PDB file of C-alpha atoms in Angstrom:
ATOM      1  CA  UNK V 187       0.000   0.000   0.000  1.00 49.00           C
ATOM      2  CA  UNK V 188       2.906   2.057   0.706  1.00 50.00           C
ATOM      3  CA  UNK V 189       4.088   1.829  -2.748  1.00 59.00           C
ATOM      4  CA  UNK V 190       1.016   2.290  -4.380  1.00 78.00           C
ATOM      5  CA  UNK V 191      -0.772   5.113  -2.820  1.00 81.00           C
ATOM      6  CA  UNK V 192       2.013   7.779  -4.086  1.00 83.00           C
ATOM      7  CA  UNK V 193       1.914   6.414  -7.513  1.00 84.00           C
ATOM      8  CA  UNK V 194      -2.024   6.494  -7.368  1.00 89.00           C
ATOM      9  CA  UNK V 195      -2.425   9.788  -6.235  1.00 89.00           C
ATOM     10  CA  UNK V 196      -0.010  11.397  -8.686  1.00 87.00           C
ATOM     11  CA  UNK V 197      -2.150   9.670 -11.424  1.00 88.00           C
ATOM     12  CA  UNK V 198      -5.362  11.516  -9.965  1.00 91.00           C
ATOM     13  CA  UNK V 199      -3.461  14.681  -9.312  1.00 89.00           C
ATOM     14  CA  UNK V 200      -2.810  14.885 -13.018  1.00 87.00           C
ATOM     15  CA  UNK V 201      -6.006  13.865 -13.985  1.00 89.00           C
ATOM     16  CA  UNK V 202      -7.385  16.921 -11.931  1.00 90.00           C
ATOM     17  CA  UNK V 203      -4.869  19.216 -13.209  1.00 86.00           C
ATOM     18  CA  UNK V 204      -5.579  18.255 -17.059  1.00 83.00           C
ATOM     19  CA  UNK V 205      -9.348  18.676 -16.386  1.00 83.00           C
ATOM     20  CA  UNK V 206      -9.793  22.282 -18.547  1.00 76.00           C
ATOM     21  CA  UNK V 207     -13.462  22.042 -17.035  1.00 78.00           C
ATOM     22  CA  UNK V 208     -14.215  22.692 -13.510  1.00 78.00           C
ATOM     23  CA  UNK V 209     -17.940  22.015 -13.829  1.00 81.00           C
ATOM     24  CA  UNK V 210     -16.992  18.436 -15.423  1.00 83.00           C
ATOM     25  CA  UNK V 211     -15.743  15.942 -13.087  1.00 89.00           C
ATOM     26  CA  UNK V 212     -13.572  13.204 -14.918  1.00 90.00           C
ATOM     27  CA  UNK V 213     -14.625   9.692 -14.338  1.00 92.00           C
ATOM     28  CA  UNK V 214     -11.768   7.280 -13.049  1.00 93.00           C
ATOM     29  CA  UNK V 215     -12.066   3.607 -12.408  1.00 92.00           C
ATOM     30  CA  UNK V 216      -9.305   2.181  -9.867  1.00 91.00           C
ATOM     31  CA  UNK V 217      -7.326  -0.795 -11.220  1.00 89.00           C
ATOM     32  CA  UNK V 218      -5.203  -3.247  -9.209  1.00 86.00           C
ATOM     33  CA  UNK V 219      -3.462  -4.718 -12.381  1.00 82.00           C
ATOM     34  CA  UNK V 220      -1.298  -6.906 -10.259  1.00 78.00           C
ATOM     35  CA  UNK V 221      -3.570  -9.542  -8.881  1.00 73.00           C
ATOM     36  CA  UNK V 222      -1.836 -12.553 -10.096  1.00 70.00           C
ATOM     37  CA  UNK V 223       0.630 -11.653  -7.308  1.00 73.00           C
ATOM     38  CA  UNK V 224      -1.553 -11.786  -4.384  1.00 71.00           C
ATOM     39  CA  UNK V 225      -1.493 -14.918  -2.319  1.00 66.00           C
ATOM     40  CA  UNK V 226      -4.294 -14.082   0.355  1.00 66.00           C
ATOM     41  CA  UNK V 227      -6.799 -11.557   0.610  1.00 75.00           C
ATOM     42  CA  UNK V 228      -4.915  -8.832   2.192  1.00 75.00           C
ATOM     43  CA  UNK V 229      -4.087  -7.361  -1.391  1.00 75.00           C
ATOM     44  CA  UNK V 230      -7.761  -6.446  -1.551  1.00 80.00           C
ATOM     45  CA  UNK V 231      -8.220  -4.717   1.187  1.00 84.00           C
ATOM     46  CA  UNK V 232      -5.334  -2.468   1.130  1.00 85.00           C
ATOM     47  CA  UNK V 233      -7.043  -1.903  -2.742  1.00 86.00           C
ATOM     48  CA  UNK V 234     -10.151  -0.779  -1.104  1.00 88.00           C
ATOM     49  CA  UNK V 235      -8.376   1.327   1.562  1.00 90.00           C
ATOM     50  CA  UNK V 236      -6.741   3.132  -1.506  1.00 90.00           C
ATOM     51  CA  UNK V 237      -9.936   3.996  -3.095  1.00 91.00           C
ATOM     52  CA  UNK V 238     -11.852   5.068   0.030  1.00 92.00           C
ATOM     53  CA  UNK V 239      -8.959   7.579   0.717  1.00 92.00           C
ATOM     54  CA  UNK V 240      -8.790   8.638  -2.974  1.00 93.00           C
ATOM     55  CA  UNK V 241     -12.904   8.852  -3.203  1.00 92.00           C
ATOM     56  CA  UNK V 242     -12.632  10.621   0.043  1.00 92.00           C
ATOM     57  CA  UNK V 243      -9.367  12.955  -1.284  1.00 91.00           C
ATOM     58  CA  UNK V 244     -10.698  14.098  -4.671  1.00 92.00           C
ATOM     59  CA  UNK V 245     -14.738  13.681  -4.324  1.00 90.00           C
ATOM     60  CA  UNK V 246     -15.404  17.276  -5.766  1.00 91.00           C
ATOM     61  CA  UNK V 247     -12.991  16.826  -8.948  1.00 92.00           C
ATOM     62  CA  UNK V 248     -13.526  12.880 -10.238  1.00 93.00           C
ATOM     63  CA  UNK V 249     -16.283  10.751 -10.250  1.00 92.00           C
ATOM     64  CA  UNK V 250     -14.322   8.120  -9.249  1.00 93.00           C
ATOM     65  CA  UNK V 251     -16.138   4.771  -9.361  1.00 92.00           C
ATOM     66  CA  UNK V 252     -16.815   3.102  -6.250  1.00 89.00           C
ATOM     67  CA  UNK V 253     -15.287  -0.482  -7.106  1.00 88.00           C
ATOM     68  CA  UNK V 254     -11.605  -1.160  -7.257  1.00 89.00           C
ATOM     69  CA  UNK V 255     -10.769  -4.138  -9.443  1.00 88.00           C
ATOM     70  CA  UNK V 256      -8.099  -6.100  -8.676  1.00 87.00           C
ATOM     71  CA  UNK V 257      -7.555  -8.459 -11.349  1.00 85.00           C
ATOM     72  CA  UNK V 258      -4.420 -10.444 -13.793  1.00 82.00           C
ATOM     73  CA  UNK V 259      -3.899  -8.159 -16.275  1.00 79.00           C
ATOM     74  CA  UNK V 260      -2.238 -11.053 -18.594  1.00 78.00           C
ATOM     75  CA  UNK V 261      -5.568 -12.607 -18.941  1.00 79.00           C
ATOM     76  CA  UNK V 262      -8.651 -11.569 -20.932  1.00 78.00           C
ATOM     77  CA  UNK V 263     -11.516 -14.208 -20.290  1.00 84.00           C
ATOM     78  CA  UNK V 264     -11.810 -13.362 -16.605  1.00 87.00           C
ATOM     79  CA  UNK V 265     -14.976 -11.949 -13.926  1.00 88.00           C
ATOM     80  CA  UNK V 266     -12.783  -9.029 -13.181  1.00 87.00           C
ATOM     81  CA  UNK V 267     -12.465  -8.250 -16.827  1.00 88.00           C
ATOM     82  CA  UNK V 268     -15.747  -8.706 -17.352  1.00 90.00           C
ATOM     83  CA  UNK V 269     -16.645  -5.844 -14.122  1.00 90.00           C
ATOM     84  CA  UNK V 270     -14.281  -3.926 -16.046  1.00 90.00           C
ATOM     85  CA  UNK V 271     -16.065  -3.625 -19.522  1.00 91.00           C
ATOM     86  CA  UNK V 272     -19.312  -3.542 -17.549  1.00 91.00           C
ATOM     87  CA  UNK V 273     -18.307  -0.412 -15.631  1.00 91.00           C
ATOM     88  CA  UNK V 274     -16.729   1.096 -18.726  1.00 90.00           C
ATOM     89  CA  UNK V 275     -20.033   0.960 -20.431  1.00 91.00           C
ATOM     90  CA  UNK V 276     -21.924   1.881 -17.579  1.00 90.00           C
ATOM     91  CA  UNK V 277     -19.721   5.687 -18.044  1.00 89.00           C
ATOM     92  CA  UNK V 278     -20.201   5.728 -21.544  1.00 86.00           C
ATOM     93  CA  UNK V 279     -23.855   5.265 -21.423  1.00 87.00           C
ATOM     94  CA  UNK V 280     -23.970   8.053 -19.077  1.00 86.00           C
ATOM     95  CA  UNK V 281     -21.875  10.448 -20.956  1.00 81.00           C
ATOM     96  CA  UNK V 282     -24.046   9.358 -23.966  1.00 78.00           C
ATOM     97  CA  UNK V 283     -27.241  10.563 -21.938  1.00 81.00           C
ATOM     98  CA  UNK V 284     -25.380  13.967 -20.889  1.00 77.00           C
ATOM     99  CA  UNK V 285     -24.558  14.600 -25.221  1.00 73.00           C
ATOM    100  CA  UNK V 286     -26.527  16.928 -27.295  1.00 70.00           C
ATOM    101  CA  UNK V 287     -27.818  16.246 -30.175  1.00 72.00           C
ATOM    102  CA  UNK V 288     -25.607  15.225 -33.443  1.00 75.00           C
ATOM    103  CA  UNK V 289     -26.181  16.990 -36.605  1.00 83.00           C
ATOM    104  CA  UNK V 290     -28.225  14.915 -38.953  1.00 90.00           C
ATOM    105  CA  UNK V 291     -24.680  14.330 -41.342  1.00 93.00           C
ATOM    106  CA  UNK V 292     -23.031  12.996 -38.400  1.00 93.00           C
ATOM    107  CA  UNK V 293     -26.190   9.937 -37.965  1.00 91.00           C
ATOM    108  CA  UNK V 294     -26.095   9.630 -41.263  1.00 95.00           C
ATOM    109  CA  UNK V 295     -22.575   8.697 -41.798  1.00 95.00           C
ATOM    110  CA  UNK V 296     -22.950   6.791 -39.032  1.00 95.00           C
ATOM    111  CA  UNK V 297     -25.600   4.944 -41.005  1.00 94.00           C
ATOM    112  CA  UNK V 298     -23.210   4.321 -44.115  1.00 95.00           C
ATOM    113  CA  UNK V 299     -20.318   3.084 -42.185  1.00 95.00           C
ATOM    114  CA  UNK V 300     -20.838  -0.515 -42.345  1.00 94.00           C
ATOM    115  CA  UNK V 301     -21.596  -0.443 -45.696  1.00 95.00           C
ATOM    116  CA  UNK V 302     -18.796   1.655 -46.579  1.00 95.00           C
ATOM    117  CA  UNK V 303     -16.896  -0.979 -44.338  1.00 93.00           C
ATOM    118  CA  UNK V 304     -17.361  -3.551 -47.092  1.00 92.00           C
ATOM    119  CA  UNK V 305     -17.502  -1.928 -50.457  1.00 92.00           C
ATOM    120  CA  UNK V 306     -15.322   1.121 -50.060  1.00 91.00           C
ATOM    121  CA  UNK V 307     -12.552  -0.324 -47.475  1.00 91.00           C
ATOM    122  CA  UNK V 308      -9.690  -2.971 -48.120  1.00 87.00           C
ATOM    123  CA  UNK V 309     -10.242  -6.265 -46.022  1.00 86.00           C
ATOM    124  CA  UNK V 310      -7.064  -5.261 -44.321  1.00 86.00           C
ATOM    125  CA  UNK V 311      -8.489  -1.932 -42.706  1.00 89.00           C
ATOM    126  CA  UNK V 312     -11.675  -0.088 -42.647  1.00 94.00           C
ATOM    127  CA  UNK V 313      -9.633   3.197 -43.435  1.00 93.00           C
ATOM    128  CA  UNK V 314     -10.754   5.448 -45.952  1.00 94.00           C
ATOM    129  CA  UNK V 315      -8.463   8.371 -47.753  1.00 91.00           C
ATOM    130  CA  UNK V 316     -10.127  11.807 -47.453  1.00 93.00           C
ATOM    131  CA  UNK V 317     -11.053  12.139 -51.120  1.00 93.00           C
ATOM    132  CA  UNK V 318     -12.621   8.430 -51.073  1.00 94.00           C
ATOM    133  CA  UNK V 319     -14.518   9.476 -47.980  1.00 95.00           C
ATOM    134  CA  UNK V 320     -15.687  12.761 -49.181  1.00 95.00           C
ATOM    135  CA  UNK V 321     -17.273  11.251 -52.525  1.00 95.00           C
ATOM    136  CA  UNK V 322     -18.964   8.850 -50.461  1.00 96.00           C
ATOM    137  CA  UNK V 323     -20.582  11.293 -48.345  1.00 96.00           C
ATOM    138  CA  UNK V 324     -21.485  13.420 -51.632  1.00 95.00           C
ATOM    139  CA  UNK V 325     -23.541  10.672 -52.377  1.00 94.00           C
ATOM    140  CA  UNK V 326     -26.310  10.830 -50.359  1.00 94.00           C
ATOM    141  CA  UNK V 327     -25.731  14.438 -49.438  1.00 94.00           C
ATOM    142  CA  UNK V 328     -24.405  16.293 -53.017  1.00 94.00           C
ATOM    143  CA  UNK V 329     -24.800  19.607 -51.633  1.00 92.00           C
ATOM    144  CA  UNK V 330     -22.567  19.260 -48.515  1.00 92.00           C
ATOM    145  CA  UNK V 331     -19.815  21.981 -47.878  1.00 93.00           C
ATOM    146  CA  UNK V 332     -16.350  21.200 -47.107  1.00 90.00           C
ATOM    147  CA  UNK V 333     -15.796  22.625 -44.110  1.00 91.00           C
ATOM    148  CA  UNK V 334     -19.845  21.674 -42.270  1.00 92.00           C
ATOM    149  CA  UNK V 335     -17.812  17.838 -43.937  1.00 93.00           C
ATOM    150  CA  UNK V 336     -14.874  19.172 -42.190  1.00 91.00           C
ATOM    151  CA  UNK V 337     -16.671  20.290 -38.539  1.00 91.00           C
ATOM    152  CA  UNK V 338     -18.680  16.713 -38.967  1.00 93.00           C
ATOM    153  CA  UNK V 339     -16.333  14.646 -39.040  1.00 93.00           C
ATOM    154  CA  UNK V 340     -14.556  16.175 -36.097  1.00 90.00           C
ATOM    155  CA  UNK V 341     -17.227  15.826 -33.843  1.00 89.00           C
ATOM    156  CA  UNK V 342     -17.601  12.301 -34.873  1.00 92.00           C
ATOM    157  CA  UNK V 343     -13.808  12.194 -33.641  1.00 91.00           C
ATOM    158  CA  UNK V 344     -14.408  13.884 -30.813  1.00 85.00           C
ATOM    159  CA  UNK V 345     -17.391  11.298 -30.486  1.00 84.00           C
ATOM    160  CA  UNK V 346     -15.050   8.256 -31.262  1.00 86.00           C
ATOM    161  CA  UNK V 347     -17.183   6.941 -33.859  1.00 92.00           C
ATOM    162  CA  UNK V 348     -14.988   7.402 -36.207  1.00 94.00           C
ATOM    163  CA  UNK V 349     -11.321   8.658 -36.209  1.00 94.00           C
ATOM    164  CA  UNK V 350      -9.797  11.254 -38.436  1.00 92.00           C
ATOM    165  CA  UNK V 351      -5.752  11.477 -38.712  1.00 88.00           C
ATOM    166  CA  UNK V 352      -3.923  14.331 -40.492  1.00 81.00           C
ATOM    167  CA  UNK V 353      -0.801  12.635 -42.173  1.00 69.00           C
ATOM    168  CA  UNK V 354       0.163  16.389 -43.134  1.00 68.00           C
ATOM    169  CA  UNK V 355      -1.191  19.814 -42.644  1.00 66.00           C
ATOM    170  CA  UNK V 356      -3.241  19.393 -45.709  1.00 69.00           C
ATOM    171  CA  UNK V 357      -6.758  18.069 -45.477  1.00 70.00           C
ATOM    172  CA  UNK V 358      -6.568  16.559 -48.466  1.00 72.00           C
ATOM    173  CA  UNK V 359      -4.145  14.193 -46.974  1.00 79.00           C
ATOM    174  CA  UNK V 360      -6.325  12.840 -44.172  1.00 87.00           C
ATOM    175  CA  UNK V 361      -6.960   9.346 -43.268  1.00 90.00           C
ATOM    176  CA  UNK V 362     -10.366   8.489 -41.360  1.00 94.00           C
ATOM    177  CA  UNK V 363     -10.599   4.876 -39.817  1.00 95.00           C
ATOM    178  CA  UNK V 364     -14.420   4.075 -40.115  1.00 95.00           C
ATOM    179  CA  UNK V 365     -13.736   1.381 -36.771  1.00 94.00           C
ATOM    180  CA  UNK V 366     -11.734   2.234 -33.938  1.00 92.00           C
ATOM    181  CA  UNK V 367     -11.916  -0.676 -32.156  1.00 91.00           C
ATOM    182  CA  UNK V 368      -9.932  -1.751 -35.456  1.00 92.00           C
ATOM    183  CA  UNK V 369      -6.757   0.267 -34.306  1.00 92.00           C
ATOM    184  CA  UNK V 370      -6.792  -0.531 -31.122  1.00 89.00           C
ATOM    185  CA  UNK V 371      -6.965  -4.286 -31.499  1.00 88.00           C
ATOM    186  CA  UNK V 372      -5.167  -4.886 -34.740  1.00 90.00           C
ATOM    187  CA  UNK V 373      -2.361  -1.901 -34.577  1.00 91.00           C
ATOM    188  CA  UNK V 374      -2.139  -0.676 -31.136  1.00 90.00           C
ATOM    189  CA  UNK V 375      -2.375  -4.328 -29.611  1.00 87.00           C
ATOM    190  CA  UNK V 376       0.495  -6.037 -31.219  1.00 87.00           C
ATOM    191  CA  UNK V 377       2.905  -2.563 -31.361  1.00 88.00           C
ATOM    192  CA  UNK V 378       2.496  -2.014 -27.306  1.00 84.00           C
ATOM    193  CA  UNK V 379       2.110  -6.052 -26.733  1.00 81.00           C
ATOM    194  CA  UNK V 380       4.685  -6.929 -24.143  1.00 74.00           C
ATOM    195  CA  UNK V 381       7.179 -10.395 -24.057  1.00 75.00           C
ATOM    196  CA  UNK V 382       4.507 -13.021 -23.323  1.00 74.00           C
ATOM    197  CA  UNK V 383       2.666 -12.335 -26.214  1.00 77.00           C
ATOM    198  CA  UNK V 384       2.523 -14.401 -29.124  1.00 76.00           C
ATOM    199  CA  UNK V 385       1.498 -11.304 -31.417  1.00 79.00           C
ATOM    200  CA  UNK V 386       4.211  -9.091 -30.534  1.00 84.00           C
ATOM    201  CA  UNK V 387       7.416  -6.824 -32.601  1.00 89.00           C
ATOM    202  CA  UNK V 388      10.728  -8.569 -31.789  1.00 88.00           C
ATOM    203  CA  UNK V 389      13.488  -5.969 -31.466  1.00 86.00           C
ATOM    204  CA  UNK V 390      16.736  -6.526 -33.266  1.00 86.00           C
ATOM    205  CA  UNK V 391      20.187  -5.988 -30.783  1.00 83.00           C
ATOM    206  CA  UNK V 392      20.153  -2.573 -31.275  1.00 81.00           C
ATOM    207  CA  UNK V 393      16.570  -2.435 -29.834  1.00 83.00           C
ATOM    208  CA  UNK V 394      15.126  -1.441 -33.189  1.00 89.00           C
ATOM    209  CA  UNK V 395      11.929  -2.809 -35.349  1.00 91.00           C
ATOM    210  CA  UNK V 396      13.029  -3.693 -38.828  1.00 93.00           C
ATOM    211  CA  UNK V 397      10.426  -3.339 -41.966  1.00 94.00           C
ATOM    212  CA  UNK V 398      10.447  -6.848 -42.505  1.00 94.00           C
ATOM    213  CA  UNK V 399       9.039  -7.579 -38.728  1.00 93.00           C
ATOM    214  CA  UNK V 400       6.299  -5.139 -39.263  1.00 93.00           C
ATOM    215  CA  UNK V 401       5.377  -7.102 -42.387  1.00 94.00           C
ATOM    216  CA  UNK V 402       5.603  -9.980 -40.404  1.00 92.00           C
ATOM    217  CA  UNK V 403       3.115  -9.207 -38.080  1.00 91.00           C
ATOM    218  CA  UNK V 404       0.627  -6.922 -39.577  1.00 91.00           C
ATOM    219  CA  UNK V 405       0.046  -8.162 -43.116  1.00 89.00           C
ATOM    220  CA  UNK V 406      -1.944 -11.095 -42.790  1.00 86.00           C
ATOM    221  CA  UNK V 407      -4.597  -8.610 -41.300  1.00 84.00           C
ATOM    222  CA  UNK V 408      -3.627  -5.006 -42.078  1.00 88.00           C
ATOM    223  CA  UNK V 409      -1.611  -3.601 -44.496  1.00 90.00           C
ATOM    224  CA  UNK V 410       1.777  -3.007 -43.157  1.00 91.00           C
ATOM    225  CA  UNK V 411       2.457   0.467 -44.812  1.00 91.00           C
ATOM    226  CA  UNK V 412      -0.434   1.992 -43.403  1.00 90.00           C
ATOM    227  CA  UNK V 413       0.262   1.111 -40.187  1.00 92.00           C
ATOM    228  CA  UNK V 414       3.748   2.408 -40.294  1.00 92.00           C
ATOM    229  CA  UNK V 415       1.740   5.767 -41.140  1.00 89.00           C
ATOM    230  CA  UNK V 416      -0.604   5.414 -38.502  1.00 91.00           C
ATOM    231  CA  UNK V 417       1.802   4.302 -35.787  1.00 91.00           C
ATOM    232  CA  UNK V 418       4.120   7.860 -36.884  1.00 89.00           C
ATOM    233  CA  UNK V 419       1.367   9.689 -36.774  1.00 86.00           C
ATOM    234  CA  UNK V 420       0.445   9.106 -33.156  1.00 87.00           C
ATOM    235  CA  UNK V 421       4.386   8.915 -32.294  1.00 84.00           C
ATOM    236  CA  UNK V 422       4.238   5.742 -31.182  1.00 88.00           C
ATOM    237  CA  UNK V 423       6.459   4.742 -34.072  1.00 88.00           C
ATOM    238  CA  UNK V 424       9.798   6.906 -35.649  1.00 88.00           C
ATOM    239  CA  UNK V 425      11.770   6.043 -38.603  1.00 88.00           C
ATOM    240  CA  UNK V 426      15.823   5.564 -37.971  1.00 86.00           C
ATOM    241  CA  UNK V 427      17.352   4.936 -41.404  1.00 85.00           C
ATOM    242  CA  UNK V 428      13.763   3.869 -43.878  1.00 83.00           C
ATOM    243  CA  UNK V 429      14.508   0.545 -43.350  1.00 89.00           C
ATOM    244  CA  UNK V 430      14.327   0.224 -39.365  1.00 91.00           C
ATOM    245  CA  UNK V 431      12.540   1.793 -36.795  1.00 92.00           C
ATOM    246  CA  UNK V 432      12.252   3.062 -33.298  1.00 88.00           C
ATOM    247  CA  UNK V 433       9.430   2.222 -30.901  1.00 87.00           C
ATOM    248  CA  UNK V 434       9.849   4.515 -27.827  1.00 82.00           C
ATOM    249  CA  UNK V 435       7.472   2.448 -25.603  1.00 79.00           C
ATOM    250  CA  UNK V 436      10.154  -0.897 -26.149  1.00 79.00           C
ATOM    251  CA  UNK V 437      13.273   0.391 -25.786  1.00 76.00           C
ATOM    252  CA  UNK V 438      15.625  -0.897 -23.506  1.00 72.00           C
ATOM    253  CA  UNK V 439      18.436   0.477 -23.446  1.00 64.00           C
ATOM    254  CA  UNK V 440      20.535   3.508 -24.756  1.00 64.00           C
ATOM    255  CA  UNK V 441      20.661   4.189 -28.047  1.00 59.00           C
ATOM    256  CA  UNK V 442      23.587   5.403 -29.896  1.00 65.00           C
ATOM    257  CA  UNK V 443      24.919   8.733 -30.755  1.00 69.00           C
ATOM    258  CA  UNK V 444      24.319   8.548 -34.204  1.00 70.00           C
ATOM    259  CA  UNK V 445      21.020   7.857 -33.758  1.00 65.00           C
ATOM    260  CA  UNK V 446      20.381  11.883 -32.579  1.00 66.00           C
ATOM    261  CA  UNK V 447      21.893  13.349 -36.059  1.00 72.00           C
ATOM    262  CA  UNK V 448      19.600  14.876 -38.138  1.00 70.00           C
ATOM    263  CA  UNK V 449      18.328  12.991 -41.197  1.00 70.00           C
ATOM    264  CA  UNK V 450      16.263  15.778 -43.180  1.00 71.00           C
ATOM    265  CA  UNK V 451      13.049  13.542 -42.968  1.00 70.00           C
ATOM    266  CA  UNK V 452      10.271  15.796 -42.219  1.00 67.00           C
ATOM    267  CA  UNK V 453       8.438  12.935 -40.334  1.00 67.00           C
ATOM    268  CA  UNK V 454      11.375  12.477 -37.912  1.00 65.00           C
ATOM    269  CA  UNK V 455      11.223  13.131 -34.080  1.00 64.00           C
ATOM    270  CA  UNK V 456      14.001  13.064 -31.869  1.00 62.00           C
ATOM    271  CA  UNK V 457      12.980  12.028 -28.387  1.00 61.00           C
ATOM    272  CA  UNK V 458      15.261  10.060 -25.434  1.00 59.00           C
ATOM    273  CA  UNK V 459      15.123   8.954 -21.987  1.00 56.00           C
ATOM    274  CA  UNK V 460      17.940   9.889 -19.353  1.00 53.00           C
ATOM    275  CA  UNK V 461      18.659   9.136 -15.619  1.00 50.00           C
ATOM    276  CA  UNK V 462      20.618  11.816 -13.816  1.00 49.00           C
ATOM    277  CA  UNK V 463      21.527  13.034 -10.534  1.00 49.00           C
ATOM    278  CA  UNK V 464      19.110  15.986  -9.460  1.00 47.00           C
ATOM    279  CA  UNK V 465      22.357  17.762  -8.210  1.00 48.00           C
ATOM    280  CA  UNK V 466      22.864  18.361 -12.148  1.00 47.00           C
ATOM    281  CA  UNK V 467      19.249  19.112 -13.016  1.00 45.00           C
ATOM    282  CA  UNK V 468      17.889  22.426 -12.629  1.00 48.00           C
ATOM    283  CA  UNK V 469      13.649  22.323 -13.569  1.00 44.00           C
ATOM    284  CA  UNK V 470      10.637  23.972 -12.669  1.00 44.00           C
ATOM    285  CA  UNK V 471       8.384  22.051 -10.410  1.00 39.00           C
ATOM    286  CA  UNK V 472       4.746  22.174 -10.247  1.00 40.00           C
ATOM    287  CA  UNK V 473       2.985  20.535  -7.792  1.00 39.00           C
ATOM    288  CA  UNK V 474      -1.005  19.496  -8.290  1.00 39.00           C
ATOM    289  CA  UNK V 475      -2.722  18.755  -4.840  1.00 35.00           C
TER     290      UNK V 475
END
């Protein structure tokens, strides 16, 4: 308990301080994702000691649920999982209840998606380019503007009925993913899996992801390119030399020097990870309480 009550309230502390909206309380469920290493029931109760002093700490900035689930986070097919998704859907059917009204485009794109899911879409993605999607929308709606198109699809990203990714500063070269429960499973899933998956990147010695292992794990049910694009695009992903990449979240260990000099790519972040003494670190603290 002593270990995790610091690390929890720092969690809820930032929560709080990212809220922009002091009439909207954030809601939070508690998760014990450890559970596997409990050998008696003790683990539970300091879990429920945790949220009753978190509940009690921050009840007029989250609605924080009143259940703490302490499950194995290894495993899928489980009752705790299952309280999980059922408390997840219990907030989203309340935030649905608290939304206003769509504009008529919006349902009735939501409408065409499944359709559009299997004429318009490869079977390796339900991802449409902007110009493809646009058309589509013309179709039943010819007099549509492009920016009401624009401000629609937003709020159905905003929404998460759809998802809309800029792969440039031009609209034209937008990206909308018709499913995202589609890059979350099949892109997200095996990018951020961890060792004891079976679906996962290997790493070559140098702790980088070569092109070929991205091919070898996405293109039986995605195509590999695109998720390269996708995976850059929410930085989870950066090119080193074209033909191997860096994945931030499975790195290791340090890379080399060379791997700081600029390459000219416009798509290129440079990002790192260093330990040092705090006697040679001079920063600005803020504190949230």
């Amino acid at each position: 308990m002593y270990v995790c009550f610091p690390k929890v309230h720092q969690w809820l502390c930032s929560i709080k301080a990212c809220n922009a909206d002091p009439t909207n309380r954030p809601d939070v469920v508690l998760v014990a994702t450890h559970g596997d290493m409990l050998t008696d029931k003790e683990g539970r109760r300091r879990a429920e000691t945790i949220l009753r002093e978190m509940s009690g700490m921050f009840r007029t900035h989250l609605n924080i649920a009143d259940q703490v689930i302490v499950m194995d986070c290894r495993r899928s097919q489980t009752s705790e999982m299952t309280q999980l998704k059922k408390c997840l859907h219990n907030f989203h059917e309340a935030l649905l209840r608290k939304q206003q009204d769509m504009p008529k485009l919006c349902a009735e794109i939501i409408k065409c998606v499944p359709e559009w899911c299997k004429s318009r879409c490869s079977p390796k993605g339900p991802v449409m380019d902007w110009d493809t999607y646009r058309r589509a929308v013309k179709e039943f709606n010819p007099a549509v503007e492009e920016n009401f198109l624009q401000k629609s699809t937003e709020h159905l990203h905003d929404q998460a009925e759809i998802i809309m990714v800029r792969k440039s500063a031009s609209r034209s070269d937008s990206i909308v993913i018709l499913k995202p429960s589609w890059l979350g499973k099949d892109v997200f899933g095996p990018t951020l899996a961890p060792e004891n998956f079976v679906e996962r990147l290997r790493r070559t010695a140098d702790d980088l992801v070569t092109r070929d292992e991205i091919y070898r794990v996405f293109e039986d049910k995605s195509d590999p390119e695109l998720v390269i694009t996708l995976l850059q695009r929410f930085q989870l992903c950066h090119s080193y030399n074209g033909k191997e990449f860096v994945f931030p979240s499975l790195l290791t260990q340090e890379m080399p020097k060379e791997a700081w000099l600029p390459t000219g790519e416009p798509m290129t972040l440079y990002f790192g990870k260093a330990w040092l003494s705090r006697h040679h670190v001079r920063i600005r603290r803020v504190q949230c309480c």
